[in-house]
Short mmCIF file of C-alpha atoms in Angstrom, two decimals:
data_model
loop_
_atom_site.label_atom_id
_atom_site.label_comp_id
_atom_site.label_asym_id
_atom_site.label_seq_id
_atom_site.Cartn_x
_atom_site.Cartn_y
_atom_site.Cartn_z
CA MET A 16 0.00 0.00 0.00
CA ASP A 17 1.05 3.60 -0.57
CA VAL A 18 0.13 6.39 1.84
CA ASP A 19 -0.27 10.11 1.12
CA ILE A 20 -0.42 12.24 4.29
CA GLY A 21 -0.21 15.60 2.50
CA ASN A 22 -3.79 16.58 3.36
CA ALA A 23 -3.08 15.98 7.06
CA LEU A 24 -0.34 18.62 7.26
CA SER A 25 -1.04 21.74 9.30
CA SER A 26 -0.46 23.89 6.22
CA VAL A 27 -3.62 22.34 4.77
CA ALA A 28 -5.77 21.12 7.66
CA SER A 29 -6.87 21.93 11.17
CA PRO A 30 -6.20 19.94 13.18
CA GLY A 31 -3.07 19.08 11.28
CA VAL A 32 0.52 18.15 11.95
CA SER A 33 3.49 20.12 10.66
CA ARG A 34 6.38 18.58 8.78
CA GLU A 35 8.66 19.71 11.62
CA SER A 36 6.47 17.92 14.18
CA LEU A 37 6.58 14.76 12.11
CA GLU A 38 10.37 14.96 11.97
CA ARG A 39 10.50 15.23 15.76
CA LEU A 40 8.02 12.37 16.07
CA ASP A 41 10.23 10.32 13.76
CA GLU A 42 12.75 9.96 16.59
CA GLN A 43 10.06 8.20 18.64
CA VAL A 44 9.17 6.09 15.60
CA ALA A 45 12.78 4.93 15.38
CA ASP A 46 12.71 3.86 19.04
CA ALA A 47 9.34 2.16 18.57
CA HIS A 48 10.63 0.29 15.53
CA GLU A 49 13.52 -1.09 17.57
CA ARG A 50 11.01 -2.37 20.15
CA ILE A 51 8.82 -3.88 17.42
CA GLU A 52 11.79 -5.58 15.77
CA ALA A 53 12.89 -7.04 19.08
CA GLY A 54 9.38 -8.30 19.77
CA MET A 55 9.25 -9.92 16.34
CA ASP A 56 12.68 -11.52 16.78
CA GLU A 57 11.60 -13.06 20.09
CA ALA A 58 8.09 -13.90 18.80
CA GLU A 59 6.64 -12.09 21.82
CA HIS A 60 2.90 -12.09 22.36
CA GLY A 61 1.28 -9.77 19.81
CA TYR A 62 4.48 -8.90 17.98
CA ALA A 63 4.47 -12.48 16.68
CA ALA A 64 1.57 -11.48 14.42
CA LEU A 65 3.99 -9.49 12.28
CA ASN A 66 5.86 -12.75 11.54
CA LEU A 67 2.83 -14.47 10.00
CA PRO A 68 3.83 -13.92 6.33
CA GLU A 69 6.76 -16.27 6.89
CA ARG A 70 5.15 -18.52 9.51
CA THR A 71 1.85 -19.40 7.85
CA ASP A 72 1.90 -22.61 5.80
CA PRO A 73 -0.57 -22.42 2.89
CA ASP A 74 -0.11 -26.12 2.05
CA GLU A 75 -1.18 -27.10 5.55
CA ILE A 76 -4.33 -25.02 5.18
CA ARG A 77 -5.19 -26.45 1.76
CA THR A 78 -4.70 -30.02 3.04
CA ALA A 79 -7.06 -29.37 5.96
CA VAL A 80 -9.83 -27.98 3.75
CA GLU A 81 -9.56 -30.65 1.04
CA PRO A 82 -12.53 -32.69 2.38
CA VAL A 83 -14.85 -29.70 1.87
CA ALA A 84 -13.23 -28.16 -1.21
CA ASP A 85 -16.44 -28.88 -3.17
CA ALA A 86 -18.67 -26.81 -0.86
CA GLU A 87 -21.19 -24.51 -2.51
CA ALA A 88 -21.38 -22.54 0.74
CA LEU A 89 -18.96 -22.19 3.64
CA ILE A 90 -20.49 -21.23 6.98
CA THR A 91 -17.82 -19.69 9.20
CA VAL A 92 -18.84 -19.63 12.85
CA GLY A 93 -16.75 -17.15 14.79
CA ILE A 94 -16.88 -13.64 16.17
CA GLY A 95 -14.59 -10.60 16.15
CA GLY A 96 -11.09 -11.52 15.04
CA SER A 97 -12.20 -15.08 14.41
CA ALA A 98 -14.39 -13.90 11.53
CA LEU A 99 -13.59 -10.36 10.37
CA GLY A 100 -10.22 -11.06 8.75
CA ALA A 101 -11.59 -14.00 6.80
CA ALA A 102 -14.67 -12.01 5.82
CA THR A 103 -12.52 -9.11 4.63
CA ILE A 104 -10.63 -11.41 2.27
CA THR A 105 -13.52 -13.46 0.88
CA ASN A 106 -15.90 -10.51 0.58
CA ALA A 107 -13.28 -8.48 -1.27
CA LEU A 108 -12.74 -11.36 -3.72
CA ALA A 109 -16.28 -12.76 -3.81
CA ASP A 110 -16.70 -12.22 -7.56
CA GLU A 111 -13.82 -14.64 -8.18
CA SER A 112 -15.32 -17.60 -6.30
CA ASP A 113 -18.14 -20.08 -6.87
CA THR A 114 -18.41 -20.70 -3.13
CA GLU A 115 -20.63 -18.45 -1.04
CA ALA A 116 -18.90 -17.42 2.19
CA VAL A 117 -21.30 -16.81 5.08
CA TYR A 118 -20.22 -15.53 8.49
CA LEU A 119 -22.30 -16.21 11.58
CA ASP A 120 -20.74 -13.61 13.87
CA ASN A 121 -23.84 -12.60 15.78
CA VAL A 122 -26.48 -14.49 17.76
CA ASP A 123 -29.59 -12.73 16.46
CA PRO A 124 -31.98 -15.72 16.21
CA GLU A 125 -34.02 -14.45 13.25
CA TRP A 126 -30.86 -13.65 11.29
CA ILE A 127 -29.30 -17.04 12.03
CA SER A 128 -32.50 -18.89 11.13
CA GLY A 129 -32.81 -16.96 7.88
CA HIS A 130 -29.34 -18.04 6.78
CA LEU A 131 -29.84 -21.68 7.72
CA GLU A 132 -33.18 -21.85 5.93
CA ARG A 133 -31.86 -20.49 2.63
CA LEU A 134 -28.46 -22.21 2.42
CA PRO A 135 -28.02 -25.58 0.64
CA LEU A 136 -26.86 -27.45 3.74
CA GLU A 137 -26.43 -30.69 1.80
CA ASN A 138 -23.64 -28.95 -0.16
CA ALA A 139 -22.34 -26.69 2.60
CA ALA A 140 -19.42 -26.87 5.02
CA ILE A 141 -18.78 -25.53 8.52
CA ASN A 142 -15.67 -23.62 9.58
CA VAL A 143 -15.74 -23.06 13.35
CA VAL A 144 -13.09 -20.74 14.80
CA SER A 145 -12.30 -20.00 18.45
CA ARG A 146 -8.91 -19.99 20.13
CA SER A 147 -10.28 -20.91 23.54
CA GLY A 148 -13.10 -23.09 22.28
CA THR A 149 -15.30 -21.50 24.92
CA THR A 150 -16.51 -18.28 23.22
CA ALA A 151 -20.22 -18.23 24.10
CA GLU A 152 -21.51 -16.78 20.83
CA THR A 153 -19.39 -19.08 18.68
CA LEU A 154 -20.22 -22.26 20.59
CA ALA A 155 -23.94 -21.43 20.69
CA ASN A 156 -24.05 -20.81 16.95
CA PHE A 157 -22.02 -23.95 16.26
CA LEU A 158 -24.49 -26.04 18.23
CA VAL A 159 -27.36 -24.46 16.29
CA VAL A 160 -25.66 -25.05 12.92
CA ARG A 161 -24.74 -28.62 13.82
CA ASP A 162 -28.35 -29.30 14.74
CA ALA A 163 -29.55 -27.80 11.44
CA PHE A 164 -27.20 -30.11 9.52
CA GLU A 165 -28.53 -33.13 11.41
CA ASP A 166 -32.14 -32.09 10.70
CA ALA A 167 -31.23 -31.84 7.00
CA GLY A 168 -29.78 -35.36 7.07
CA VAL A 169 -26.20 -34.14 6.63
CA ASP A 170 -23.37 -35.69 8.64
CA TRP A 171 -21.78 -32.57 10.10
CA THR A 172 -18.65 -34.51 11.09
CA GLU A 173 -17.90 -34.97 7.38
CA ARG A 174 -18.36 -31.26 6.63
CA THR A 175 -16.62 -29.44 9.52
CA ILE A 176 -13.20 -27.82 9.89
CA VAL A 177 -12.00 -26.60 13.28
CA THR A 178 -9.48 -23.85 13.98
CA THR A 179 -8.73 -23.57 17.68
CA GLY A 180 -6.04 -23.65 20.36
CA GLU A 181 -4.07 -26.60 21.67
CA SER A 182 -6.71 -27.42 24.26
CA GLY A 183 -10.34 -26.70 25.08
CA PRO A 184 -13.80 -27.97 24.10
CA LEU A 185 -13.32 -27.47 20.35
CA ARG A 186 -9.96 -29.26 20.40
CA ASP A 187 -11.58 -32.13 22.33
CA LEU A 188 -14.45 -32.24 19.82
CA SER A 189 -12.03 -32.28 16.91
CA ASN A 190 -10.04 -35.14 18.41
CA ARG A 191 -13.17 -37.14 19.29
CA HIS A 192 -14.63 -36.96 15.79
CA ASP A 193 -11.31 -36.88 13.91
CA LEU A 194 -12.20 -33.55 12.30
CA PRO A 195 -9.76 -31.67 10.06
CA SER A 196 -8.24 -29.05 12.32
CA LEU A 197 -5.74 -26.22 12.34
CA LYS A 198 -4.12 -24.40 15.22
CA VAL A 199 -4.56 -20.75 16.09
CA PRO A 200 -0.94 -19.49 16.09
CA ASP A 201 0.69 -18.83 19.43
CA GLY A 202 1.17 -15.22 20.42
CA VAL A 203 -1.27 -13.83 17.87
CA PRO A 204 -4.41 -12.02 19.16
CA GLY A 205 -7.53 -12.71 17.11
CA ARG A 206 -7.72 -9.27 15.53
CA PHE A 207 -4.16 -9.72 14.22
CA SER A 208 -4.76 -13.25 12.87
CA ALA A 209 -6.14 -12.60 9.35
CA LEU A 210 -2.93 -13.87 7.74
CA SER A 211 -3.04 -17.19 9.60
CA ALA A 212 -5.34 -20.19 9.36
CA VAL A 213 -7.90 -18.13 11.27
CA GLY A 214 -8.37 -15.83 8.29
CA MET A 215 -7.22 -18.06 5.44
CA VAL A 216 -9.28 -21.26 5.78
CA ALA A 217 -12.25 -19.51 4.21
CA ALA A 218 -10.03 -18.08 1.48
CA ALA A 219 -8.73 -21.58 0.72
CA VAL A 220 -12.21 -23.12 0.47
CA CYS A 221 -13.23 -20.25 -1.80
CA GLY A 222 -10.29 -20.98 -4.08
CA HIS A 223 -8.25 -17.83 -3.51
CA ASP A 224 -4.47 -17.56 -3.89
CA LEU A 225 -3.00 -18.00 -0.41
CA GLU A 226 0.57 -17.55 -1.59
CA ALA A 227 -0.29 -14.18 -3.12
CA LEU A 228 -1.91 -13.02 0.12
CA LEU A 229 1.22 -13.91 2.07
CA ALA A 230 3.52 -12.47 -0.60
CA GLY A 231 1.73 -9.13 -0.44
CA ALA A 232 2.04 -9.12 3.33
CA ALA A 233 5.73 -10.08 3.13
CA ALA A 234 6.38 -7.21 0.72
CA GLU A 235 4.78 -4.80 3.17
CA ALA A 236 6.87 -6.26 6.00
CA GLU A 237 9.99 -5.43 4.01
CA THR A 238 9.09 -1.72 4.23
CA LEU A 239 9.22 -1.60 8.03
CA SER A 240 12.09 0.70 8.95
CA GLY A 241 13.15 3.23 11.53
CA SER A 242 11.51 6.20 9.79
CA LEU A 243 7.90 7.05 9.04
CA PHE A 244 9.12 8.77 5.86
CA ASP A 245 10.31 5.43 4.46
CA CYS A 246 7.48 3.17 5.62
CA PRO A 247 3.82 3.58 4.55
CA ALA A 248 2.51 1.64 7.56
CA TYR A 249 4.45 3.74 10.05
CA ALA A 250 3.51 6.93 8.23
CA TYR A 251 -0.14 6.03 8.71
CA GLY A 252 0.20 4.96 12.33
CA ALA A 253 2.30 7.95 13.36
CA THR A 254 0.12 10.49 11.53
CA SER A 255 -3.06 9.06 13.07
CA TYR A 256 -1.48 9.25 16.51
CA ALA A 257 -0.29 12.82 15.96
CA LEU A 258 -3.69 13.97 14.70
CA ASP A 259 -5.42 12.36 17.69
CA ALA A 260 -3.09 14.28 20.01
CA ARG A 261 -4.19 17.47 18.22
CA GLY A 262 -7.93 16.82 18.53
CA ALA A 263 -8.82 14.39 15.74
CA GLY A 264 -10.05 11.70 18.10
CA MET A 265 -12.09 9.91 15.42
CA ASN A 266 -10.85 8.10 12.33
CA ALA A 267 -13.37 7.51 9.55
CA MET A 268 -12.26 4.65 7.30
CA VAL A 269 -13.76 5.21 3.84
CA PRO A 270 -12.86 2.69 1.11
CA TYR A 271 -13.83 3.66 -2.43
CA ALA A 272 -14.57 0.08 -3.45
CA GLU A 273 -17.72 -1.83 -2.54
CA SER A 274 -15.62 -4.97 -2.12
CA LEU A 275 -13.71 -3.37 0.77
CA GLU A 276 -16.71 -2.52 2.93
CA THR A 277 -15.98 -5.41 5.32
CA TYR A 278 -12.38 -4.22 5.57
CA SER A 279 -13.72 -1.14 7.39
CA GLU A 280 -15.29 -3.44 9.99
CA TRP A 281 -12.01 -5.31 10.39
CA PHE A 282 -10.12 -2.02 10.79
CA ALA A 283 -12.63 -0.80 13.38
CA GLN A 284 -11.95 -3.79 15.63
CA LEU A 285 -8.20 -3.59 15.12
CA TRP A 286 -8.02 0.12 15.97
CA ALA A 287 -10.59 0.17 18.79
CA GLU A 288 -9.63 -2.97 20.67
CA SER A 289 -5.89 -2.38 20.35
CA LEU A 290 -5.63 1.32 21.18
CA GLY A 291 -8.65 2.05 23.39
CA LYS A 292 -6.99 1.92 26.82
CA ASP A 293 -6.11 4.21 29.71
CA ASP A 294 -8.52 6.89 28.40
CA LEU A 295 -6.53 6.95 25.15
CA GLY A 296 -7.20 5.84 21.60
CA GLN A 297 -8.80 7.05 18.39
CA THR A 298 -12.42 6.04 17.73
CA PRO A 299 -12.80 4.29 14.35
CA LEU A 300 -15.80 5.11 12.18
CA ARG A 301 -17.01 3.11 9.18
CA ALA A 302 -18.19 4.54 5.89
CA LEU A 303 -18.20 3.64 2.19
CA GLY A 304 -17.51 5.77 -0.86
CA ALA A 305 -19.31 6.96 -2.80
CA THR A 306 -22.44 5.92 -0.87
CA ASP A 307 -21.72 7.85 2.30
CA GLN A 308 -20.91 11.08 0.53
CA HIS A 309 -24.70 11.39 0.60
CA SER A 310 -25.09 10.50 4.27
CA GLN A 311 -21.96 11.55 6.20
CA LEU A 312 -19.87 14.02 4.20
CA GLN A 313 -21.88 16.98 5.51
CA LEU A 314 -20.68 16.16 9.03
CA TYR A 315 -17.10 15.45 7.99
CA ARG A 316 -16.79 18.75 6.11
CA ALA A 317 -18.82 21.09 8.32
CA GLY A 318 -19.15 19.41 11.70
CA PRO A 319 -16.74 19.37 14.66
CA ARG A 320 -13.04 19.32 13.80
CA ASP A 321 -12.50 16.05 15.64
CA LYS A 322 -12.00 13.61 12.78
CA VAL A 323 -9.45 12.42 10.25
CA ILE A 324 -10.84 10.77 7.12
CA THR A 325 -8.89 7.82 5.71
CA PHE A 326 -9.59 7.02 2.08
CA VAL A 327 -8.65 3.63 0.62
CA THR A 328 -8.74 3.59 -3.16
CA PRO A 329 -7.59 1.08 -5.80
CA ARG A 330 -5.85 2.52 -8.85
CA ALA A 331 -7.24 -0.08 -11.24
CA GLY A 332 -10.17 -2.47 -11.56
CA GLU A 333 -12.97 -3.61 -13.81
CA ASP A 334 -15.01 -0.89 -15.45
CA ARG A 335 -18.35 -0.49 -17.18
CA ALA A 336 -19.45 2.09 -19.74
CA ILE A 337 -22.39 4.33 -18.97
CA PRO A 338 -24.92 4.13 -21.84
CA GLU A 339 -25.57 7.30 -23.80
CA THR A 340 -28.77 9.20 -23.16
CA ASP A 341 -30.74 11.83 -25.06
CA VAL A 342 -31.40 13.77 -21.83
CA GLU A 343 -29.29 16.87 -22.34
CA GLU A 344 -28.50 17.42 -18.66
CA LEU A 345 -27.14 13.86 -18.40
CA ALA A 346 -25.36 13.67 -21.75
CA TYR A 347 -21.93 14.06 -20.13
CA LEU A 348 -22.40 10.74 -18.33
CA GLY A 349 -22.76 8.87 -21.62
CA ASP A 350 -19.20 9.72 -22.52
CA SER A 351 -17.87 8.20 -19.32
CA THR A 352 -17.72 4.97 -17.26
CA LEU A 353 -18.78 3.95 -13.78
CA GLY A 354 -15.11 3.67 -12.83
CA ALA A 355 -14.39 7.20 -13.99
CA LEU A 356 -17.43 8.44 -12.09
CA LEU A 357 -16.31 6.69 -8.89
CA GLU A 358 -12.81 8.13 -9.25
CA ALA A 359 -14.23 11.61 -9.80
CA GLU A 360 -16.45 11.17 -6.72
CA PHE A 361 -13.40 10.23 -4.66
CA GLU A 362 -11.19 13.05 -5.90
CA ALA A 363 -13.98 15.59 -5.44
CA THR A 364 -14.64 14.40 -1.87
CA GLU A 365 -10.94 14.46 -0.99
CA ALA A 366 -10.59 17.96 -2.41
CA SER A 367 -13.77 19.09 -0.68
CA LEU A 368 -12.37 18.11 2.71
CA ALA A 369 -9.00 19.71 1.96
CA ALA A 370 -10.71 22.92 0.86
CA ALA A 371 -12.53 22.99 4.20
CA GLY A 372 -9.27 22.35 6.08
CA ARG A 373 -10.29 18.90 7.28
CA PRO A 374 -7.45 16.37 7.66
CA ASN A 375 -7.56 13.32 5.42
CA VAL A 376 -5.16 10.59 4.38
CA ARG A 377 -5.10 8.60 1.15
CA VAL A 378 -4.19 4.88 1.13
CA GLU A 379 -3.71 3.55 -2.41
CA LEU A 380 -3.75 -0.04 -3.69
CA GLU A 381 -2.91 -1.10 -7.21
CA ARG A 382 -6.14 -3.10 -7.37
CA VAL A 383 -8.26 -5.29 -5.11
CA ASP A 384 -6.61 -8.70 -5.35
CA GLU A 385 -4.93 -11.19 -3.03
CA TYR A 386 -1.49 -9.57 -3.17
CA GLU A 387 -2.75 -6.07 -2.43
CA LEU A 388 -5.12 -7.31 0.30
CA GLY A 389 -2.27 -9.07 2.03
CA GLY A 390 -0.27 -5.84 1.98
CA LEU A 391 -3.20 -3.77 3.23
CA LEU A 392 -3.99 -6.10 6.15
CA TYR A 393 -0.35 -6.36 7.19
CA GLY A 394 0.26 -2.65 6.74
CA MET A 395 -2.65 -1.64 8.95
CA GLU A 396 -1.62 -4.15 11.61
CA ALA A 397 1.90 -2.70 11.63
CA ALA A 398 0.46 0.83 11.74
CA CYS A 399 -1.63 -0.16 14.75
CA VAL A 400 1.34 -1.70 16.57
CA LEU A 401 3.38 1.44 15.92
CA ALA A 402 0.55 3.66 17.19
CA GLY A 403 0.27 1.52 20.32
CA GLU A 404 3.98 2.05 21.01
CA LEU A 405 3.56 5.82 20.63
CA TYR A 406 0.52 5.87 22.92
CA GLY A 407 2.36 3.72 25.45
CA VAL A 408 -0.52 1.24 25.80
CA ASP A 409 -0.56 -2.56 25.77
CA THR A 410 -1.71 -2.99 22.19
CA PHE A 411 -2.40 -6.70 22.41
CA GLU A 412 -4.67 -7.06 25.46
CA GLN A 413 -8.37 -6.23 25.83
CA PRO A 414 -9.37 -6.39 29.54
CA ALA A 415 -12.55 -4.37 29.02
CA VAL A 416 -13.86 -7.03 26.64
CA GLU A 417 -13.16 -9.79 29.17
CA TRP A 418 -15.32 -8.00 31.77
CA ALA A 419 -18.38 -8.21 29.52
CA LYS A 420 -17.64 -11.86 28.68
CA ARG A 421 -17.63 -12.78 32.36
CA ALA A 422 -20.86 -10.87 32.96
CA THR A 423 -22.55 -12.66 30.06
CA ARG A 424 -21.46 -16.06 31.26
CA GLY A 425 -22.69 -15.31 34.75
CA LEU A 426 -26.10 -14.22 33.47
CA LEU A 427 -26.46 -17.51 31.57
CA GLY A 428 -25.61 -19.62 34.62
CA GLY A 429 -22.12 -20.51 33.47
CA GLY A 430 -20.54 -19.83 36.85
CA GLU A 431 -20.33 -17.28 39.63
CA PHE A 432 -19.02 -13.98 38.27
CA GLU A 433 -19.31 -10.77 40.25
CA GLU A 434 -19.55 -8.82 36.99
CA ALA A 435 -23.01 -10.32 36.41
CA GLY A 436 -24.27 -8.55 39.52
CA ALA A 437 -23.67 -5.17 37.88
CA VAL A 438 -26.57 -5.86 35.51
CA ALA A 439 -29.07 -5.73 38.37
CA GLU A 440 -27.57 -2.43 39.55
CA LYS A 441 -28.45 -0.57 36.35
CA THR A 442 -29.79 2.94 36.90
CA GLU A 443 -33.17 3.41 35.22
CA LEU A 444 -35.07 6.48 34.09
CA ARG A 445 -37.85 5.09 31.92
CA VAL A 446 -40.02 7.09 29.55
CA GLU A 447 -42.83 4.79 28.43
CA ARG A 448 -45.68 5.17 25.96
#
């Protein structure tokens, strides 16, 4: 990926960061890079994620999925990092696959039932993902899906792949039924696991090029260096951090490609769960160009100066001509294409924000394919790790999430957890009809 931070400079935007400030910050980036390199060399928890391009074995993944390679639909049961990385990849490349990738990452009963009723379960496969094997939402949905397969007369044990840790209920289940299984890599938090079996099983079943994904990530890894001016990932992470310190506490991720909409969801988890600690962190927002020009741009251009807008745009892709029309006011469209229109929409929006002095950053890909996706995922992970070093937070833990998990388990009778008692203590001020 390439990054252009020109529209985030203080000479253009407010809040903005000056070139001189970035040069001073670059000294901290150099120190942070040394820490990151050391963490990678020792495969420390979290930092080990940045070694995945060389650690992940695509042949091992393809061997595991071989029994279900003929699936018309792949139902991935996971939540958060156990689903979003995989969904980002397969949704971005969906037009290139004959397999429908479905992600059950919520427990809304009507939504789950709707999927199970419409899918061809006799030609479907299950991909269940949980490091601990105890994630309540994942295990509940897996039990529901397994039951649906049995009701349809399908032997779920012949159609299930498991990705989990070395021990736990899912590992026990896999061993008991001799299910194809893969291991969640050690030292890699879920939100950083897209370039492992966690994110790539679905890509393999859908027939995507795993080697190209890893090659793109490896190429991005080669750019990591001691200066933000030489490394696109560090330029993004450092600039986002600097803008947050100057009042841009929100980061709106706006891809100008429909296929990258899920990527914004993946980025939101990565940024929020990694950096939101100790009353610090930048709040990620999700939008889509050009759709949200008509729903959110008004706020971005004329609302509070508390946001940076990140555009992600591919330089090339398929195109389609716009038919000519005899309506005079629309005649100019007939000489153009949808691709040219989308590019004009992007450039106009970017310029509109710059003209209003609103900071924005451009992230460019050559096109949306496996190689570029691998680079984008890795680059944003590295940017996040760098930002965490600059904030001085523990990027790889998420204690606030664990509190809610314990409360949920307690409410369902899964043990005695004091967090569950807080539910009964809720303050109420009801306004009823």
